[in-house]
Coordinates of C-alpha atoms and ligand atoms in Angstrom, one line a residue:
X1 CA -46.8 106.0 -1.9
X2 CA -43.7 106.5 -4.0
X3 CA -43.1 107.8 -7.8
X4 CA -40.3 107.4 -10.2
X5 CA -39.4 107.1 -13.5
X6 CA -38.0 105.3 -15.9
X7 CA -37.3 105.6 -20.0
X8 CA -36.9 101.6 -20.5
X9 CA -39.2 100.3 -23.9
X10 CA -42.2 99.1 -22.5
X11 CA -41.5 95.6 -24.1
X12 CA -38.9 95.1 -20.9
X13 CA -41.4 96.2 -18.3
X14 CA -41.9 93.8 -15.2
X15 CA -44.7 95.2 -13.0
X16 CA -47.8 93.9 -11.4
X17 CA -50.2 95.7 -13.6
X18 CA -49.4 98.2 -17.0
X19 CA -51.7 100.9 -17.2
X20 CA -51.6 101.8 -20.9
X21 CA -53.6 102.2 -24.7
X22 CA -55.2 98.9 -26.4
X23 CA -52.7 99.5 -29.4
X24 CA -49.6 99.3 -26.9
X25 CA -51.1 96.4 -25.3
X26 CA -50.8 94.0 -28.3
X27 CA -47.5 95.3 -28.6
X28 CA -46.4 94.4 -25.5
X29 CA -48.5 90.7 -25.7
X30 CA -46.6 90.5 -29.1
X31 CA -43.8 90.2 -27.2
X32 CA -44.0 87.8 -25.0
X33 CA -46.3 85.6 -27.2
X34 CA -49.7 86.3 -25.6
X35 CA -51.8 87.8 -27.9
X36 CA -54.0 85.1 -27.8
X37 CA -55.4 85.6 -24.2
X38 CA -55.6 89.0 -24.7
X39 CA -57.6 88.8 -27.7
X40 CA -60.0 86.6 -25.7
X41 CA -60.2 89.3 -23.4
X42 CA -60.6 92.2 -25.6
X43 CA -63.2 90.6 -27.3
X44 CA -66.6 92.5 -26.6
X45 CA -64.3 95.6 -24.9
X46 CA -64.7 99.4 -26.9
X47 CA -61.8 101.5 -27.2
X48 CA -63.8 104.6 -26.4
X49 CA -63.4 107.3 -23.6
X50 CA -64.1 106.2 -20.1
X51 CA -63.9 102.4 -21.0
X52 CA -61.2 99.8 -19.0
X53 CA -60.0 96.5 -18.7
X54 CA -58.1 94.4 -16.9
X55 CA -56.4 91.2 -18.8
X56 CA -54.9 89.2 -17.0
X57 CA -51.4 87.9 -18.3
X58 CA -48.9 85.3 -17.6
X59 CA -44.9 86.8 -17.8
X60 CA -43.2 89.7 -16.3
X61 CA -46.6 92.1 -16.8
X62 CA -48.5 90.3 -14.6
X63 CA -52.0 92.2 -15.8
X64 CA -53.1 94.3 -18.1
X65 CA -55.4 97.8 -17.3
X66 CA -56.4 99.0 -20.8
X67 CA -57.5 102.2 -21.0
X68 CA -59.9 103.8 -24.5
X69 CA -59.7 106.3 -26.1
X70 CA -56.9 108.0 -25.6
X71 CA -56.6 109.5 -28.8
X72 CA -56.6 113.5 -29.2
X73 CA -58.5 113.4 -25.9
X74 CA -59.4 116.3 -23.6
X75 CA -57.6 117.1 -20.6
X76 CA -60.5 117.2 -18.3
X77 CA -60.9 113.4 -19.9
X78 CA -57.4 112.5 -18.6
X79 CA -57.3 112.9 -15.8
X80 CA -61.0 111.3 -15.4
X81 CA -59.3 108.5 -16.8
X82 CA -56.0 108.3 -14.8
X83 CA -58.7 109.1 -11.5
X84 CA -60.7 106.1 -13.0
X85 CA -57.4 104.0 -13.5
X86 CA -56.1 104.5 -9.8
X87 CA -59.2 103.7 -7.8
X88 CA -58.5 100.4 -9.7
X89 CA -55.6 99.3 -8.6
X90 CA -56.3 100.2 -5.7
X91 CA -59.9 98.2 -5.7
X92 CA -57.9 95.6 -6.8
X93 CA -55.3 95.9 -3.7
X94 CA -52.0 96.0 -6.7
X95 CA -49.3 97.3 -5.2
X96 CA -47.1 98.7 -7.6
X97 CA -48.5 99.7 -11.0
X98 CA -46.5 100.8 -14.7
X99 CA -48.0 104.0 -16.1
X100 CA -47.2 104.3 -19.9
X101 CA -47.3 107.7 -20.3
X102 CA -47.0 107.5 -24.4
X103 CA -50.1 106.3 -24.7
X104 CA -52.3 109.2 -23.3
X105 CA -52.9 111.8 -26.4
X106 CA -53.6 114.7 -24.6
X107 CA -54.0 118.6 -26.1
X108 CA -53.0 121.6 -25.0
X109 CA -50.6 119.6 -22.3
X110 CA -46.7 118.5 -21.5
X111 CA -45.5 115.5 -20.4
X112 CA -44.6 117.6 -17.1
X113 CA -48.4 118.0 -16.6
X114 CA -49.5 114.2 -17.6
X115 CA -47.5 113.0 -15.3
X116 CA -48.1 115.3 -12.2
X117 CA -51.8 115.3 -12.3
X118 CA -51.4 111.0 -12.5
X119 CA -49.3 111.6 -9.2
X120 CA -52.0 113.2 -7.8
X121 CA -54.4 111.6 -8.6
X122 CA -53.0 108.5 -7.4
X123 CA -52.1 110.0 -4.0
X124 CA -55.8 110.7 -3.7
X125 CA -56.8 107.4 -4.1
X126 CA -54.0 105.3 -2.5
X127 CA -55.1 107.5 0.9
X128 CA -56.0 105.8 3.6
X129 CA -56.7 106.4 7.2
X130 CA -57.5 103.3 9.5
X131 CA -55.5 104.1 12.3
X132 CA -58.8 103.6 14.7
X133 CA -60.3 100.0 13.1
X134 CA -59.5 97.6 15.7
X135 CA -59.1 94.8 12.3
X136 CA -56.7 96.6 9.9
X137 CA -57.6 95.3 6.1
X138 CA -54.6 93.3 5.5
X139 CA -55.0 93.8 1.9
X140 CA -51.7 95.1 0.0
X141 CA -51.8 99.3 -1.3
X142 CA -50.3 101.2 -3.5
X143 CA -47.4 102.4 -2.9
X144 CA -45.6 103.0 -5.6
X145 CA -45.4 103.7 -9.3
X146 CA -42.9 104.2 -12.4
X147 CA -44.1 106.3 -15.0
X148 CA -43.1 104.6 -18.6
X149 CA -41.7 108.0 -21.0
X150 CA -39.0 108.7 -24.0
X151 CA -36.1 108.6 -22.8
X152 CA -35.3 112.2 -23.9
X153 CA -37.8 113.5 -21.9
X154 CA -36.3 111.5 -18.7
X155 CA -33.9 114.1 -17.3
X156 CA -36.5 117.2 -17.7
X157 CA -38.9 114.9 -15.6
X158 CA -36.7 114.9 -12.4
X159 CA -37.8 117.4 -10.9
X160 CA -42.0 116.9 -11.4
X161 CA -41.8 113.8 -9.7
X162 CA -39.9 115.5 -6.9
X163 CA -42.0 117.5 -6.3
X164 CA -45.4 115.0 -7.3
X165 CA -42.8 112.7 -4.0
X166 CA -43.3 116.0 -1.3
X167 CA -47.0 116.8 -3.0
X168 CA -48.4 113.3 -2.1
X169 CA -46.5 113.3 1.5
X170 CA -47.7 116.9 2.1
X171 CA -51.1 115.2 1.0
X172 CA -51.2 112.4 3.1
X173 CA -50.1 114.7 6.3
X174 CA -53.3 117.3 5.8
X175 CA -55.3 114.6 5.2
X176 CA -54.2 112.4 8.1
X177 CA -54.6 115.0 10.7
X178 CA -58.0 116.4 9.0
X179 CA -59.4 112.9 9.7
X180 CA -58.1 112.8 13.6
X181 CA -61.4 113.3 15.7
X182 CA -60.9 115.8 17.7
X183 CA -60.3 114.2 21.5
X184 CA -56.8 113.2 20.0
X185 CA -57.1 116.1 17.6
X186 CA -56.4 119.2 20.0
X187 CA -54.3 123.2 19.6
X188 CA -51.7 121.2 21.5
X189 CA -51.5 118.2 19.2
X190 CA -51.3 120.0 16.3
X191 CA -48.2 121.7 17.6
X192 CA -46.2 118.5 18.6
X193 CA -47.4 116.9 15.3
X194 CA -45.4 119.9 13.5
X195 CA -42.3 119.5 15.3
X196 CA -42.4 115.3 14.5
X197 CA -43.1 116.3 10.7
X198 CA -40.6 118.5 10.7
X199 CA -37.3 117.4 13.2
X200 CA -33.8 117.5 11.1
X201 CA -35.6 119.7 9.1
X202 CA -33.6 123.5 8.4
X203 CA -36.6 125.1 9.5
X204 CA -38.0 126.9 13.0
X205 CA -41.3 125.9 14.7
X206 CA -42.5 128.8 17.4
X207 CA -44.9 128.5 19.5
X208 CA -47.3 131.7 21.0
X209 CA -49.2 130.3 23.9
X210 CA -52.2 131.8 26.1
X211 CA -50.5 133.8 27.9
X212 CA -48.1 135.2 25.3
X213 CA -51.0 136.0 23.0
X214 CA -52.7 137.8 25.9
X215 CA -49.3 140.2 26.5
X216 CA -50.2 140.6 22.1
X217 CA -52.7 141.9 22.7
X218 CA -54.5 138.9 21.0
X219 CA -58.0 139.6 22.2
X220 CA -59.8 138.1 19.5
X221 CA -58.0 135.0 19.2
X222 CA -58.4 135.0 23.2
X223 CA -62.3 135.3 22.9
X224 CA -62.3 132.0 21.6
X225 CA -60.2 130.0 23.3
X226 CA -60.9 130.7 26.7
X227 CA -63.7 129.3 26.8
X228 CA -62.0 125.2 25.9
X229 CA -59.9 124.1 28.8
X230 CA -57.3 122.5 26.1
X231 CA -54.9 125.5 25.6
X232 CA -54.6 127.7 22.5
X233 CA -51.6 127.9 20.1
X234 CA -49.9 130.2 17.7
X235 CA -48.0 127.8 15.8
X236 CA -45.0 129.8 13.4
X237 CA -42.8 127.8 10.6
X238 CA -39.8 129.8 9.3
X239 CA -38.7 128.5 6.1
X240 CA -36.2 130.3 3.8
X241 CA -35.3 128.7 1.5
X242 CA -34.8 131.7 -1.0
X243 CA -32.6 134.4 -0.8
X244 CA -31.7 135.8 2.3
X245 CA -34.5 139.1 3.0
X246 CA -36.7 138.9 0.6
X247 CA -40.3 138.7 2.0
X248 CA -41.7 135.1 2.5
X249 CA -45.0 134.9 2.0
X250 CA -47.2 133.9 4.5
X251 CA -49.3 131.1 4.7
X252 CA -52.3 130.9 7.9
X253 CA -54.3 128.3 8.4
X254 CA -57.9 128.5 10.7
X255 CA -57.1 125.6 13.2
X256 CA -60.7 125.6 15.3
X257 CA -59.5 121.7 16.2
X258 CA -63.3 121.0 17.0
X259 CA -66.1 123.5 16.5
X260 CA -69.6 123.8 19.0
X261 CA -70.7 127.0 18.0
X262 CA -69.6 128.0 21.5
X263 CA -72.0 129.5 23.4
X264 CA -73.7 129.8 19.9
X265 CA -74.2 126.5 20.0
X266 CA -74.5 124.4 17.0
X267 CA -77.2 122.0 16.1
X268 CA -76.4 118.1 16.7
X269 CA -77.1 117.1 13.2
X270 CA -73.1 116.7 11.4
X271 CA -71.5 118.5 14.6
X272 CA -69.0 116.4 14.6
X273 CA -68.0 117.6 11.0
X274 CA -66.5 120.0 13.1
X275 CA -63.2 117.9 13.6
X276 CA -62.6 118.4 10.2
X277 CA -62.8 123.1 11.2
X278 CA -58.2 122.8 10.8
X279 CA -58.9 121.8 7.3
X280 CA -57.2 125.3 7.4
X281 CA -54.1 124.9 9.3
X282 CA -53.8 120.5 8.1
X283 CA -53.6 122.7 4.2
X284 CA -50.8 125.1 5.8
X285 CA -48.8 122.5 7.6
X286 CA -49.5 119.7 4.4
X287 CA -49.1 122.8 1.6
X288 CA -45.3 123.2 3.7
X289 CA -44.7 119.7 4.6
X290 CA -44.4 119.8 0.3
X291 CA -42.3 122.6 0.3
X292 CA -39.7 121.1 2.2
X293 CA -39.0 118.0 1.6
X294 CA -39.4 119.7 -2.5
X295 CA -36.7 122.4 -1.2
X296 CA -38.5 124.9 -3.5
X297 CA -36.5 128.2 -3.4
X298 CA -39.1 130.0 -1.4
X299 CA -39.2 131.9 1.6
X300 CA -41.8 131.2 3.7
X301 CA -43.7 131.5 7.0
X302 CA -46.5 129.2 8.1
X303 CA -49.3 130.3 10.8
X304 CA -51.2 128.3 12.5
X305 CA -54.3 129.3 14.6
X306 CA -55.0 126.5 16.9
X307 CA -57.8 126.3 19.2
X308 CA -61.1 125.1 20.5
X309 CA -64.6 126.8 20.3
X310 CA -66.9 125.6 23.6
X311 CA -69.3 126.6 25.8
X312 CA -68.9 127.2 29.1
X313 CA -68.4 129.2 32.2
X314 CA -65.7 130.8 30.8
X315 CA -66.5 130.9 27.2
X316 CA -67.3 134.8 25.4
X317 CA -70.9 135.4 25.5
X318 CA -73.1 136.9 22.0
X319 CA -72.8 140.9 22.8
X320 CA -69.4 140.7 24.5
X321 CA -66.4 143.5 23.2
X322 CA -63.2 143.0 22.4
X323 CA -59.4 144.6 21.6
X324 CA -57.9 143.2 18.7
X325 CA -54.4 143.0 18.6
X326 CA -54.0 145.4 15.6
X327 CA -56.0 147.9 17.9
X328 CA -59.2 147.7 16.7
X329 CA -62.8 146.4 18.7
X330 CA -65.3 143.9 17.5
X331 CA -68.6 143.2 19.3
X332 CA -69.4 139.1 18.9
X333 CA -72.6 138.8 18.2
X334 CA -72.1 135.1 17.5
X335 CA -69.9 133.5 19.5
X336 CA -70.2 130.4 16.7
X337 CA -68.8 132.9 13.7
X338 CA -64.5 132.6 15.1
X339 CA -62.3 131.5 12.6
X340 CA -62.6 135.5 11.3
X341 CA -61.7 135.8 15.2
X342 CA -58.3 134.0 15.4
X343 CA -57.7 134.4 11.8
X344 CA -58.0 138.6 12.9
X345 CA -55.4 138.1 15.1
X346 CA -52.7 136.0 13.1
X347 CA -53.3 138.2 10.0
X348 CA -52.6 140.9 12.3
X349 CA -48.9 138.9 13.6
X350 CA -48.4 138.4 9.8
X351 CA -47.8 141.9 9.4
X352 CA -44.9 141.9 11.4
X353 CA -43.0 139.9 8.1
X354 CA -43.0 142.1 6.0
X355 CA -44.6 139.7 3.8
X356 CA -45.2 139.6 -0.2
X357 CA -48.6 138.5 0.6
X358 CA -50.2 136.7 2.8
X359 CA -52.9 133.5 2.2
X360 CA -55.2 132.6 4.9
X361 CA -56.8 129.3 4.5
X362 CA -59.8 128.9 7.0
X363 CA -63.2 126.3 6.9
X364 CA -64.7 129.7 7.4
X365 CA -68.6 129.5 6.6
X366 CA -71.4 127.6 5.7
X367 CA -72.8 129.8 3.6
X368 CA -69.8 129.5 1.2
X369 CA -71.0 125.9 0.6
X370 CA -74.3 127.0 -0.3
X371 CA -72.4 128.9 -3.4
X372 CA -70.6 127.2 -4.6
X373 CA -71.0 124.0 -3.0
X374 CA -67.8 121.2 -2.6
X375 CA -66.1 121.5 -6.2
X376 CA -64.5 125.1 -5.4
X377 CA -62.7 126.8 -2.5
X378 CA -64.0 130.4 -3.2
X379 CA -61.0 132.9 -3.1
X380 CA -61.2 136.5 -2.2
X381 CA -58.0 138.5 -2.9
X382 CA -57.4 142.7 -2.8
X383 CA -54.9 142.1 -5.3
X384 CA -56.0 141.1 -8.9
X385 CA -52.5 139.5 -9.5
X386 CA -52.2 137.3 -6.3
X387 CA -55.6 135.9 -6.7
X388 CA -54.8 135.2 -11.2
X389 CA -52.2 133.3 -9.8
X390 CA -53.9 131.7 -7.3
X391 CA -56.8 130.6 -9.7
X392 CA -54.7 129.7 -12.4
X393 CA -52.5 127.2 -9.7
X394 CA -55.8 125.7 -8.9
X395 CA -57.0 125.1 -12.6
X396 CA -54.0 123.5 -13.2
X397 CA -53.9 120.6 -11.0
X398 CA -57.7 120.5 -10.5
X399 CA -58.2 122.0 -7.0
X400 CA -59.9 125.1 -8.5
X401 CA -61.3 128.3 -7.1
X402 CA -63.5 130.4 -7.7
X403 CA -62.7 134.4 -7.3
X404 CA -66.1 135.9 -5.5
X405 CA -66.0 139.9 -5.1
X406 CA -65.1 142.0 -1.8
X407 CA -66.8 145.2 -3.0
X408 CA -66.6 148.1 -0.5
X409 CA -70.7 148.2 -0.2
X410 CA -70.3 144.7 1.7
X411 CA -68.2 146.2 4.2
X412 CA -71.2 148.1 5.6
X413 CA -73.0 144.9 6.8
X414 CA -70.4 144.9 9.7
X415 CA -71.4 147.8 11.5
X416 CA -72.0 147.7 15.1
X417 CA -73.8 150.2 17.5
X418 CA -71.2 149.7 20.0
X419 CA -67.4 148.9 18.3
X420 CA -65.2 149.3 15.4
X421 CA -67.5 146.1 13.6
X422 CA -69.3 143.3 14.4
X423 CA -68.1 139.9 13.7
X424 CA -71.9 138.5 11.7
X425 CA -73.3 140.5 9.0
X426 CA -76.6 139.2 8.6
X427 CA -78.2 136.0 6.3
X428 CA -76.8 137.6 3.1
X429 CA -73.6 137.2 1.7
X430 CA -72.3 135.1 4.5
X431 CA -68.7 133.7 2.7
X432 CA -68.6 137.5 1.3
X433 CA -69.2 139.4 4.4
X434 CA -67.1 137.1 6.7
X435 CA -64.0 138.2 4.4
X436 CA -65.0 142.0 4.7
X437 CA -64.1 141.4 7.8
X438 CA -60.3 139.9 7.8
X439 CA -60.0 142.2 5.4
X440 CA -59.9 144.8 7.1
X441 CA -56.8 143.3 9.0
X442 CA -54.3 142.8 6.2
X443 CA -53.8 146.8 5.3
X444 CA -52.0 147.3 2.5
X445 CA -50.4 143.7 2.0
X446 CA -51.5 142.2 -1.0
X447 CA -53.3 139.0 0.6
X448 CA -55.6 136.6 0.1
X449 CA -58.1 133.8 1.7
X450 CA -59.9 131.3 0.3
X451 CA -62.4 129.4 2.3
X452 CA -62.8 126.4 2.0
X453 CA -65.7 124.6 3.6
X454 CA -67.1 123.0 1.2
X455 CA -64.1 121.3 -0.7
X456 CA -61.7 120.5 2.5
X457 CA -63.9 117.3 3.4
X458 CA -65.9 114.9 2.4
X459 CA -69.8 114.6 4.1
X460 CA -72.1 111.3 4.1
X461 CA -70.1 107.8 2.6
X462 CA -66.5 109.2 2.0
X463 CA -66.8 111.5 5.6
X464 CA -63.5 112.3 6.0
X465 CA -60.6 114.9 4.6
X466 CA -59.8 116.2 1.0
X467 CA -56.8 117.3 1.0
X468 CA -57.9 120.2 -0.8
X469 CA -56.6 122.9 -1.3
X470 CA -52.8 121.9 -0.5
X471 CA -52.0 120.7 -4.0
X472 CA -53.1 124.7 -5.4
X473 CA -50.7 126.1 -2.4
X474 CA -48.1 124.1 -3.9
X475 CA -48.4 125.2 -7.3
X476 CA -48.9 128.5 -6.7
X477 CA -45.8 128.6 -4.5
X478 CA -43.9 126.2 -7.3
X479 CA -44.7 128.7 -9.6
X480 CA -43.5 131.8 -7.6
Ligands
BES501 N1 -67.3 126.4 10.6 C1 -68.0 126.8 10.8 C2 -68.0 127.2 8.7 C3 -68.5 125.8 8.8 C4 -70.0 125.1 8.3 C5 -67.1 124.5 7.8 C6 -70.2 124.2 8.3 C7 -67.4 123.9 7.3 C8 -68.4 122.7 7.1 C9 -67.7 128.6 11.7 O1 -67.1 128.1 12.2 C10 -69.2 128.8 11.4 O2 -69.6 128.3 12.2 N2 -70.1 129.8 10.7 C11 -70.6 130.7 10.9 C12 -71.2 131.7 10.1 C13 -72.4 132.5 10.9 C14 -72.4 132.2 13.2 C15 -71.8 133.8 10.7 C16 -72.4 129.5 9.6 O3 -71.6 129.4 8.5 O4 -73.1 129.8 9.6
MN502 MN1 -68.4 128.2 13.8
ZN503 ZN1 -65.8 127.1 12.9

């Protein structure tokens, strides 16, 4: 998708499709002498919330998509209207659209927000993944959108548009990685795609291989990775767009490229969806791409813990005890609780950057889906300020998170008779005890954890990566 902004008069617009209100449609048609066509097409059209209609024209505006009831609407209604409009444009294979932003009268938001939200909707709707279809659809794809705004606002929107284009790139990258099959997308693939994506950019990409991680004492990461024939990788990206020496934000992503459960093997139904167990990694890589494209003035370190969780003669057994790079020991009671094992060594590694804050993103627990379903990511944090910043970024972008407790009372669920802690906490509050496990490795650093098991991908007919929580993270980093 390519987004631009225009302050020209709508009456001069030339576009395959103009998206606007009935009132403006009348003005446009009067100007081109097509009032009769419009009136005929709209005879039964109700100008109310949720209604929309396409009207075919013959001039420079080839058709108009009229959205009903745009006066004094709530932000949520705007999002719905824009989402259905985006889907309609994609459904009709319209290659580009002109969006009349001035036709929306939305309470409590500014033009920046209107344009930003529309860009996100269009990015989501226009995304396609058909790399593995032998007959790719010949249909046109929605490739660009221009936003018509008041002349006075155009200049101020330049940054918003730049960020919208950056987010679009980041989202598509995250979704592509998530959707790749697990026979292609292994830890080495994540590394080579990272390198390809960031080629020529002013960033440092490095990696730790299994030998290096062993020498750093990352026994928890290795306990997961060693059962697989695919080499595990810790991928590290350092972006310095901010003040020299300013403490960076560190993003950490769970990159389990396939989670069989290991020796604690998962049941067969739906196991294919465990290719999405690297969506946390995909999200932090996607948002890193967006940050670089938008040239945000921040220092950012991105760490991806990439491994495959497989059963084999070399795999970890339930009952094995390992030592993490922090020195803490872990009794691995369930090899399917592998995400926290790769993440604890990654979080410990993050501490060496003396970060301002650490945010990890992981498809960590099925229990998170039980608790919140797919509408919210679960947020845990040892810092109220960091938590509220992330929640606000989620609200603002519609990529919402919901804060969950990290109370001390939950910690004892991880007690082990043999090691410093167990890697599972029993049946109750599974998403919370997983977060409790991670919290022990953040030490005194401000840290937040997003469990995106329910939000990062869709199951069923819409099966595929959602790109979440890239919008939330990008907004958070923009406002930092
Ligand atoms: N990757 C899974 C969590 C998951 C489940 C993500 C469904 C997305 C959809 C994770 O590694 C896992 O297996 N967690 C276990 C933890 C349990 C053994 C304590 C779970 O949720 O069952
Ligand atoms: Mn697992
Ligand atoms: Zn997993």
